[in-house]
Amino acid sequence: MDVIVLGGGLMGSASAYFLARRGLRVTLVERNRVGSGATVASFGNIRRSGRYLPQLPLARRSLTLWGKAHELLDRDVEFRPTGHLRLIFSEKGLAEMRDFATAARPWGLDLEELTPKELHVRFPGLGPSAIAASFSPEDGSGNPRLIAPAFADAARRIGAEIVEDVEVRAVRKSAYGFEVETSKGIHAAPSLLNAAGAWGGRIAALFGETVPIAARGPQMGVTEPLPHRIVPVVGVWGHDHGGGYLRQVERGNIVFGGGAERTEVSLDTGHAKANPVRLPGQLRAILPILPALANVSVIRTWSGCEGYVGDGLPIMGPSATTPGLFHAFGFCGHGFQLGPGVGDVMAELIATGGSQTPIDDFRIGRF
């Protein structure tokens, strides 16, 4: 075995796939089922607007791979480049959008600014009180329930070993490289990729690397099916109305999030629960985006365990203390769009010692 990937979310499963494509022998170890953690709790947003600017090359690389996902994985993961619309309700939001659009242009992202009239002609029913909006036509959404299992299955087909439903009892350095002791046996390899999500800080600490990371759960919900009329993913600038966001899936349901504080999650259990007390406030936060939701039934709410790093940026790259150890965790609730690109970059880094995509800002040594 050449590489052990610890964690079977989108980052881990994509990494396993791209490592196997490069001819490396890979074992992915997941304590539950692939894609059952933060990935499946995701909203499914594939957006670049509003990102940390040096993250845009990684986001562009990932967007290219999203566009190839059906071909690469031989499965429809419901990537739809429907565009990403962000509404503006305040002068603060307008200034934020314009500053970002100017700064992002040299990084290859061009945002289209829409006037209220243009917004309402192109996207009727959305944000009737909005004073402007931005539109990124290449972005869109994907299905969080499909993407990680699709990567894992594709990795398995080209030789990767996928180990699920195991208790991870120990992770240690050995004379050979690394050992991961599980309830179903010991796995050993010269390289270890820590893609353990919110638990990634605990793995890093075993090797003397401390990361300020907290486990939090977003509050997500979905409505009854409605006539399919909303094409783009929709959010807001300036955190107006609590920063709500929504999208309509092809079956007609409206998936929504934002507008509510994230809940604390214990890493001992990893169980994240939506708080029903916060649902009315959350719904009030998204009504300015889509007033037609006023009389719609919510049929399900959910949450998931996500890792939030103190400075809002992920941990990605080689260990600062231990040769052969690599990290890709703590994506602060913004990792879904990045997932395929993260897997490709980590595979390139592990296989070749470097990456064409800059990731130095995400190094663990910054702490």
Coordinates of C-alpha atoms in Angstrom, one line a residue, residues 17-18 21 64-66 68-75 151 154 157:
Y17 CA -9.9 8.4 -6.7
F18 CA -7.2 10.8 -8.0
R21 CA -5.7 7.3 -11.2
T64 CA -13.5 22.2 -14.2
L65 CA -13.7 18.8 -12.6
W66 CA -17.3 19.2 -11.6
K68 CA -16.3 16.4 -16.1
A69 CA -17.7 14.5 -13.1
H70 CA -20.2 12.4 -15.1
E71 CA -17.5 11.4 -17.6
L72 CA -14.9 10.6 -14.9
L73 CA -17.2 8.8 -12.5
D74 CA -19.6 7.2 -15.0
R75 CA -22.5 8.5 -12.9
F151 CA -15.8 9.0 -6.1
A154 CA -14.9 5.0 -9.1
R157 CA -13.1 0.2 -9.8

